[in-house]
Short mmCIF file of C-alpha atoms in Angstrom, two decimals:
data_model
loop_
_atom_site.label_atom_id
_atom_site.label_comp_id
_atom_site.label_asym_id
_atom_site.label_seq_id
_atom_site.Cartn_x
_atom_site.Cartn_y
_atom_site.Cartn_z
CA MET A 1 21.15 56.42 6.93
CA THR A 2 18.20 56.80 9.29
CA GLU A 3 19.00 60.50 9.56
CA LEU A 4 17.55 60.82 6.05
CA LEU A 5 14.12 59.73 7.25
CA PRO A 6 11.49 62.37 8.16
CA VAL A 7 10.85 60.51 11.46
CA THR A 8 13.13 59.00 14.07
CA GLN A 9 13.78 55.25 14.24
CA GLN A 10 11.69 55.14 17.45
CA GLN A 11 8.76 56.92 15.77
CA LEU A 12 8.98 54.60 12.77
CA THR A 13 9.01 51.53 14.99
CA ALA A 14 6.08 52.84 17.06
CA ALA A 15 3.98 53.58 13.97
CA ILE A 16 4.61 50.14 12.46
CA ARG A 17 3.86 48.36 15.76
CA LEU A 18 0.65 50.34 16.07
CA ALA A 19 -0.40 49.46 12.51
CA VAL A 20 0.24 45.76 13.14
CA GLY A 21 -1.49 45.74 16.55
CA PHE A 22 -4.48 47.62 15.22
CA THR A 23 -4.83 45.34 12.19
CA THR A 24 -4.71 42.24 14.41
CA ALA A 25 -7.44 43.69 16.66
CA TYR A 26 -9.44 44.87 13.63
CA GLY A 27 -9.44 41.38 12.12
CA SER A 28 -10.39 39.56 15.35
CA HIS A 29 -13.98 39.27 16.52
CA ARG A 30 -16.44 36.94 18.25
CA TYR A 31 -20.15 36.54 17.64
CA ASP A 32 -20.83 36.26 21.38
CA ARG A 33 -19.34 39.64 22.25
CA PRO A 34 -21.14 42.92 21.56
CA PRO A 35 -19.75 45.44 19.05
CA GLN A 36 -18.86 47.72 21.98
CA THR A 37 -16.28 45.18 23.19
CA TYR A 38 -14.69 45.05 19.72
CA LEU A 39 -14.72 48.84 19.42
CA ALA A 40 -13.24 49.34 22.89
CA ARG A 41 -10.09 47.53 21.71
CA LEU A 42 -9.82 49.71 18.61
CA ARG A 43 -10.66 53.13 20.09
CA PRO A 44 -7.29 53.88 21.77
CA MET A 45 -5.48 53.14 18.50
CA THR A 46 -7.58 55.22 16.10
CA THR A 47 -8.30 58.79 15.16
CA PRO A 48 -11.82 59.98 16.04
CA GLU A 49 -12.70 60.02 12.32
CA LEU A 50 -11.75 56.38 11.76
CA TYR A 51 -13.38 55.32 15.01
CA ALA A 52 -16.69 56.80 13.84
CA VAL A 53 -16.48 54.80 10.60
CA LEU A 54 -15.61 51.59 12.45
CA ALA A 55 -18.43 52.13 14.96
CA ARG A 56 -21.00 52.49 12.17
CA ALA A 57 -19.72 49.37 10.40
CA ALA A 58 -19.51 47.23 13.55
CA SER A 59 -23.05 48.15 14.55
CA THR A 60 -24.62 47.13 11.24
CA PRO A 61 -27.56 44.90 12.26
CA SER A 62 -27.23 42.54 9.28
CA LEU A 63 -23.54 41.94 10.08
CA GLN A 64 -24.33 41.14 13.71
CA THR A 65 -27.23 38.88 12.74
CA GLN A 66 -25.05 36.93 10.30
CA ARG A 67 -22.19 36.51 12.79
CA ILE A 68 -24.57 35.33 15.54
CA ARG A 69 -26.40 32.95 13.19
CA ASP A 70 -23.09 31.44 11.99
CA HIS A 71 -21.39 31.57 15.44
CA GLU A 72 -18.50 33.31 13.70
CA ILE A 73 -15.18 33.72 15.49
CA ALA A 74 -12.19 35.26 13.74
CA ALA A 75 -8.68 35.13 15.19
CA ALA A 76 -6.27 37.35 13.29
CA HIS A 77 -2.53 37.78 12.89
CA ALA A 78 -1.07 40.77 11.06
CA THR A 79 2.37 41.09 9.50
CA ALA A 80 3.93 44.30 8.19
CA ILE A 81 5.20 43.71 4.67
CA LYS A 82 6.56 47.05 3.56
CA ILE A 83 6.29 50.79 3.97
CA ARG A 84 4.37 52.36 1.10
CA THR A 85 4.77 56.01 2.08
CA ILE A 86 6.67 57.77 4.83
CA GLY A 87 6.33 61.44 5.68
CA PRO A 88 7.00 63.71 8.64
CA SER A 89 3.48 63.21 10.04
CA SER A 90 2.14 60.02 8.44
CA LEU A 91 3.15 56.52 7.48
CA ILE A 92 1.35 54.03 5.24
CA VAL A 93 2.23 50.42 5.96
CA LEU A 94 1.24 47.46 3.78
CA ILE A 95 0.08 44.62 5.99
CA ASP A 96 -0.97 41.04 5.42
CA LEU A 97 -3.90 40.13 7.65
CA GLN A 98 -4.38 36.40 8.13
CA GLN A 99 -7.65 35.36 9.71
CA ASP A 100 -8.62 31.95 11.01
CA VAL A 101 -12.43 32.05 10.79
CA THR A 102 -14.57 29.44 12.53
CA THR A 103 -18.33 29.16 11.93
CA THR A 104 -21.00 26.50 12.24
CA ALA A 105 -20.10 25.55 8.65
CA GLY A 106 -16.47 24.84 9.52
CA ARG A 107 -13.12 26.54 9.52
CA ARG A 108 -11.39 28.56 6.83
CA GLN A 109 -8.42 30.84 6.49
CA ARG A 110 -8.54 34.18 4.76
CA THR A 111 -5.71 36.58 3.88
CA GLN A 112 -6.22 40.25 3.11
CA HIS A 113 -3.60 42.70 1.85
CA LEU A 114 -4.24 46.03 3.54
CA ALA A 115 -2.85 49.56 3.57
CA VAL A 116 -2.89 51.07 7.05
CA THR A 117 -2.32 54.81 7.43
CA THR A 118 -0.97 56.07 10.73
CA VAL A 119 -0.70 59.76 11.63
CA LYS A 120 1.31 61.52 14.31
CA THR A 121 -0.69 62.64 17.32
CA GLY A 122 2.07 64.34 19.26
CA GLN A 123 5.82 64.23 19.65
CA ASP A 124 6.00 60.43 19.56
CA GLY A 125 2.34 59.38 19.49
CA TRP A 126 0.57 57.77 16.54
CA ALA A 127 -3.01 56.83 15.67
CA VAL A 128 -4.47 54.78 12.83
CA HIS A 129 -6.32 57.07 10.45
CA ASP A 130 -7.34 54.71 7.64
CA ILE A 131 -7.43 51.06 6.63
CA GLN A 132 -8.34 49.77 3.21
CA PRO A 133 -7.38 47.12 0.67
CA ALA A 134 -3.78 47.60 -0.44
CA ASN A 135 -4.83 47.90 -4.08
CA ALA A 136 -7.32 50.71 -3.40
CA GLY A 137 -7.05 54.27 -2.18
CA ASN A 138 -3.67 55.73 -1.42
CA ALA A 139 -1.43 55.85 -4.48
CA GLY A 140 1.78 53.87 -4.46
CA ASP A 141 3.08 50.35 -4.72
CA THR A 142 0.25 47.90 -4.07
CA ASP A 143 2.24 44.68 -4.12
CA ALA A 144 1.81 43.53 -0.52
CA SER A 145 3.42 40.14 -1.06
CA PRO A 146 6.78 39.48 0.54
CA GLY A 147 9.50 40.38 -1.86
#
C-alpha cells in the first residue's frame, strides 16, 4: 500500500520525526538562556522563512522580561497524532505538545494541539516551514485528539 503514497516510507518517517523533534525543541525554553541558544536548536530544522519569524518572536523584549521575572522553564514533549495532508513535497502533521512549565508561582502543565508543516529540501531532506494551532490555518481535519 505504501506505493500509493507520494513519498517513500523513509521520507514519511523522516518528516514525522523532524516535526516531532522540532515541536519538542520549540516548546522547551529556559529563562536563564538567551534567545540565541533557543534559536540555535531550531535553525537546522527550519526553513529560512520560518526561522526569521521565530527569531523575531523569541527576541521580543516583553517576552524575555516576563520569562526572566517569573524564572520560567518549559520542558516539552511532542507526540504525532495524525497526518493531516500528505503531498509529494510537503507533509502536515498534527501534534500534541505537552509542556511542563515551572515558574516562581509554581508548576503547571499545558497541552497545545498544533499543525506542523514540513517541506522537502532535497531528495530525502525535510525542513519545518510552519507551525500553528491545529484549528487555524491549513484546511483539513483539525481534531488532534487521539482517535
